[in-house]
GROMACS .gro file of C-alpha atoms in nm:
model
  185
    1MET     CA    1   5.332  11.769  10.160
    2ARG     CA    2   5.358  11.498   9.912
    3ASN     CA    3   5.259  11.156  10.057
    4ARG     CA    4   5.523  10.907   9.959
    5SER     CA    5   5.429  10.533   9.922
    6GLY     CA    6   5.597  10.300  10.176
    7LEU     CA    7   5.617  10.011   9.912
    8LEU     CA    8   5.778  10.243   9.659
    9THR     CA    9   6.013  10.396   9.915
   10PHE     CA   10   6.125  10.043  10.013
   11CYS     CA   11   6.175   9.936   9.641
   12PHE     CA   12   6.382  10.256   9.573
   13ALA     CA   13   6.584  10.207   9.898
   14LEU     CA   14   6.721   9.876   9.750
   15ILE     CA   15   6.898  10.084   9.493
   16PRO     CA   16   7.172  10.297   9.666
   17GLY     CA   17   7.087  10.669   9.627
   18ALA     CA   18   6.759  10.603   9.450
   19GLY     CA   19   6.558  10.606   9.775
   20GLN     CA   20   6.699  10.941   9.864
   21MET     CA   21   6.594  11.073   9.526
   22TYR     CA   22   6.251  10.921   9.542
   23LEU     CA   23   6.204  11.123   9.869
   24GLY     CA   24   6.327  11.449   9.709
   25MET     CA   25   6.695  11.449   9.827
   26MET     CA   26   6.841  11.466   9.497
   27ARG     CA   27   7.191  11.594   9.604
   28LYS     CA   28   7.239  11.332   9.864
   29GLY     CA   29   7.100  11.057   9.649
   30THR     CA   30   7.324  11.160   9.366
   31ALA     CA   31   7.636  11.157   9.605
   32VAL     CA   32   7.549  10.815   9.745
   33MET     CA   33   7.473  10.671   9.394
   34ALA     CA   34   7.807  10.803   9.254
   35ALA     CA   35   7.993  10.674   9.545
   36PHE     CA   36   7.848  10.326   9.529
   37TRP     CA   37   7.902  10.283   9.148
   38GLY     CA   38   8.219  10.470   9.135
   39LEU     CA   39   8.363  10.244   9.390
   40ILE     CA   40   8.239   9.929   9.178
   41THR     CA   41   8.385  10.074   8.881
   42PHE     CA   42   8.727  10.173   9.036
   43ALA     CA   43   8.767   9.813   9.199
   44GLY     CA   44   8.665   9.650   8.871
   45PHE     CA   45   8.901   9.853   8.663
   46PHE     CA   46   9.200   9.818   8.891
   47GLN     CA   47   9.109   9.441   8.975
   48LEU     CA   48   9.091   9.544   9.355
   49ASN     CA   49   8.841   9.301   9.466
   50ALA     CA   50   8.914   9.379   9.837
   51LEU     CA   51   8.751   9.731   9.792
   52MET     CA   52   8.436   9.571   9.724
   53VAL     CA   53   8.409   9.515  10.097
   54LEU     CA   54   8.305   9.874  10.118
   55SER     CA   55   8.010   9.842   9.878
   56PRO     CA   56   7.772   9.669  10.144
   57VAL     CA   57   7.859   9.953  10.389
   58ILE     CA   58   7.739  10.218  10.129
   59TRP     CA   59   7.427   9.999  10.047
   60CYS     CA   60   7.331   9.973  10.401
   61TYR     CA   61   7.394  10.341  10.468
   62SER     CA   62   7.171  10.426  10.177
   63PHE     CA   63   6.900  10.170  10.268
   64PHE     CA   64   6.868  10.277  10.620
   65ASP     CA   65   6.893  10.631  10.569
   66THR     CA   66   6.619  10.617  10.311
   67LEU     CA   67   6.375  10.435  10.555
   68ASN     CA   68   6.469  10.687  10.841
   69SER     CA   69   6.420  10.993  10.600
   70ARG     CA   70   6.082  10.876  10.512
   71TRP     CA   71   5.954  10.978  10.848
   72LEU     CA   72   6.069  11.323  10.817
   73SER     CA   73   5.879  11.606  10.682
   74GLU     CA   74   5.924  11.746  10.337
   75GLU     CA   75   6.087  12.052  10.495
   76GLN     CA   76   6.313  11.865  10.720
   77ARG     CA   77   6.440  11.633  10.417
   78GLN     CA   78   6.511  11.930  10.210
   79ALA     CA   79   6.701  12.105  10.503
   80LEU     CA   80   6.904  11.780  10.547
   81ASP     CA   81   6.970  11.767  10.176
   82SER     CA   82   7.082  12.127  10.168
   83GLN     CA   83   7.307  12.072  10.469
   84PHE     CA   84   7.439  11.759  10.315
   85HIS     CA   85   7.518  11.951   9.992
   86PHE     CA   86   7.670  12.240  10.173
   87ARG     CA   87   7.901  12.027  10.399
   88MET     CA   88   7.996  11.769  10.132
   89GLY     CA   89   8.023  12.029   9.849
   90ASN     CA   90   8.221  12.284  10.030
   91SER     CA   91   8.466  12.052  10.204
   92LEU     CA   92   8.504  11.826   9.896
   93LEU     CA   93   8.565  12.119   9.665
   94ASP     CA   94   8.819  12.279   9.904
   95ASP     CA   95   8.996  11.940   9.965
   96PHE     CA   96   9.001  11.886   9.585
   97ARG     CA   97   9.157  12.231   9.526
   98SER     CA   98   9.399  12.188   9.801
   99ILE     CA   99   9.505  11.837   9.653
  100ILE     CA  100   9.542  11.981   9.307
  101ASP     CA  101   9.749  12.273   9.425
  102ARG     CA  102   9.979  12.060   9.626
  103ARG     CA  103   9.999  11.746   9.418
  104HIS     CA  104   9.924  11.866   9.061
  105LEU     CA  105  10.249  11.687   8.910
  106LEU     CA  106  10.175  11.371   9.085
  107ILE     CA  107   9.816  11.365   8.978
  108GLY     CA  108   9.920  11.462   8.624
  109LEU     CA  109  10.173  11.191   8.594
  110ALA     CA  110   9.911  10.943   8.742
  111LEU     CA  111   9.672  11.040   8.476
  112ILE     CA  112   9.919  11.011   8.195
  113VAL     CA  113  10.031  10.675   8.316
  114LEU     CA  114   9.662  10.558   8.351
  115GLY     CA  115   9.573  10.681   7.997
  116GLY     CA  116   9.895  10.536   7.854
  117TRP     CA  117   9.821  10.209   8.013
  118SER     CA  118   9.488  10.204   7.870
  119ILE     CA  119   9.598  10.267   7.525
  120LEU     CA  120   9.881  10.006   7.550
  121HIS     CA  121   9.642   9.756   7.682
  122ASN     CA  122   9.393   9.810   7.407
  123LEU     CA  123   9.688   9.793   7.148
  124LEU     CA  124   9.817   9.459   7.308
  125TYR     CA  125   9.475   9.315   7.320
  126SER     CA  126   9.456   9.351   6.944
  127PHE     CA  127   9.759   9.136   6.929
  128SER     CA  128   9.676   8.892   7.210
  129GLU     CA  129   9.691   8.578   6.997
  130TRP     CA  130  10.048   8.631   6.939
  131ILE     CA  131  10.144   8.703   7.297
  132PRO     CA  132  10.204   8.398   7.508
  133SER     CA  133   9.943   8.341   7.791
  134TYR     CA  134  10.172   8.385   8.086
  135ILE     CA  135  10.291   8.724   7.953
  136TRP     CA  136   9.938   8.827   7.886
  137ARG     CA  137   9.833   8.732   8.230
  138LEU     CA  138  10.114   8.958   8.371
  139ILE     CA  139  10.024   9.243   8.140
  140ASP     CA  140   9.660   9.208   8.227
  141ARG     CA  141   9.744   9.219   8.613
  142ALA     CA  142   9.991   9.523   8.593
  143PRO     CA  143   9.740   9.772   8.710
  144SER     CA  144   9.640   9.581   9.008
  145LEU     CA  145  10.001   9.545   9.101
  146PHE     CA  146  10.066   9.909   9.064
  147ALA     CA  147   9.752   9.988   9.271
  148ASN     CA  148   9.862   9.748   9.547
  149LEU     CA  149  10.208   9.880   9.549
  150ALA     CA  150  10.046  10.236   9.585
  151ILE     CA  151   9.821  10.121   9.880
  152ILE     CA  152  10.138   9.965  10.055
  153GLY     CA  153  10.328  10.297   9.997
  154LEU     CA  154  10.044  10.492  10.135
  155GLY     CA  155  10.029  10.262  10.440
  156ILE     CA  156  10.404  10.309  10.490
  157TRP     CA  157  10.378  10.685  10.464
  158LEU     CA  158  10.076  10.703  10.721
  159VAL     CA  159  10.257  10.475  10.962
  160THR     CA  160  10.588  10.667  10.958
  161GLY     CA  161  10.425  10.996  10.961
  162LYS     CA  162  10.591  11.331  10.943
  163LYS     CA  163  10.705  11.379  11.302
  164ASN     CA  164  11.028  11.196  11.396
  165ARG     CA  165  11.049  11.000  11.711
  166LYS     CA  166  11.221  11.267  11.916
  167GLU     CA  167  10.935  11.508  11.865
  168ILE     CA  168  10.682  11.240  11.978
  169ASN     CA  169  10.892  11.168  12.280
  170ALA     CA  170  10.928  11.536  12.383
  171ASP     CA  171  10.560  11.546  12.473
  172PHE     CA  172  10.597  11.252  12.704
  173VAL     CA  173  10.642  11.331  13.085
  174GLU     CA  174  10.728  11.049  13.318
  175TYR     CA  175  10.536  11.033  13.644
  176LYS     CA  176  10.792  11.031  13.923
  177GLY     CA  177  10.559  10.978  14.223
  178GLU     CA  178  10.520  11.202  14.518
  179ASP     CA  179  10.796  11.380  14.685
  180GLU     CA  180  10.969  11.164  14.950
  181ASN     CA  181  10.973  11.451  15.212
  182ASN     CA  182  10.596  11.473  15.211
  183ASP     CA  183  10.550  11.090  15.257
  184HIS     CA  184  10.702  11.107  15.619
  185GLU     CA  185  10.485  11.380  15.756
   0.00000   0.00000   0.00000
């Protein structure tokens, strides 16, 4: 069993995912690091600063998971890393395949729009001195606007759900109290 330095463990724990990697939990460390930096990249690209609220959550999880994992044996850490990989890998891969199978047209259109927007934005940036500032600000904020509209649409879809109100009320049975004949006995 390799003895891990407490100071190095603490220093690596400050970087999301690096602490797990230092302790030999490469799969878990890579996933945590990808989640942290992926969130920051996504939020920055689409100018969704509200998503940055989640970054301290990932950071705290990584930090405390590293400090807690330090006290486990090497075999226990490897077992946890394998379980994490198995659970995350299988469920994420199955979920990803299911989403691709059901929503391939929507995902394809989103990727085309995202790529087209990126090309258009880069072309417009080349001519930015000819575009008035208020138009340029509107163009620059378009991805954030579309992402916010998508979030609102998702929220509406989740609130309304797939069931209609009659199906929901069919499960409800009103309590009418005890039978009046039994009350007088």
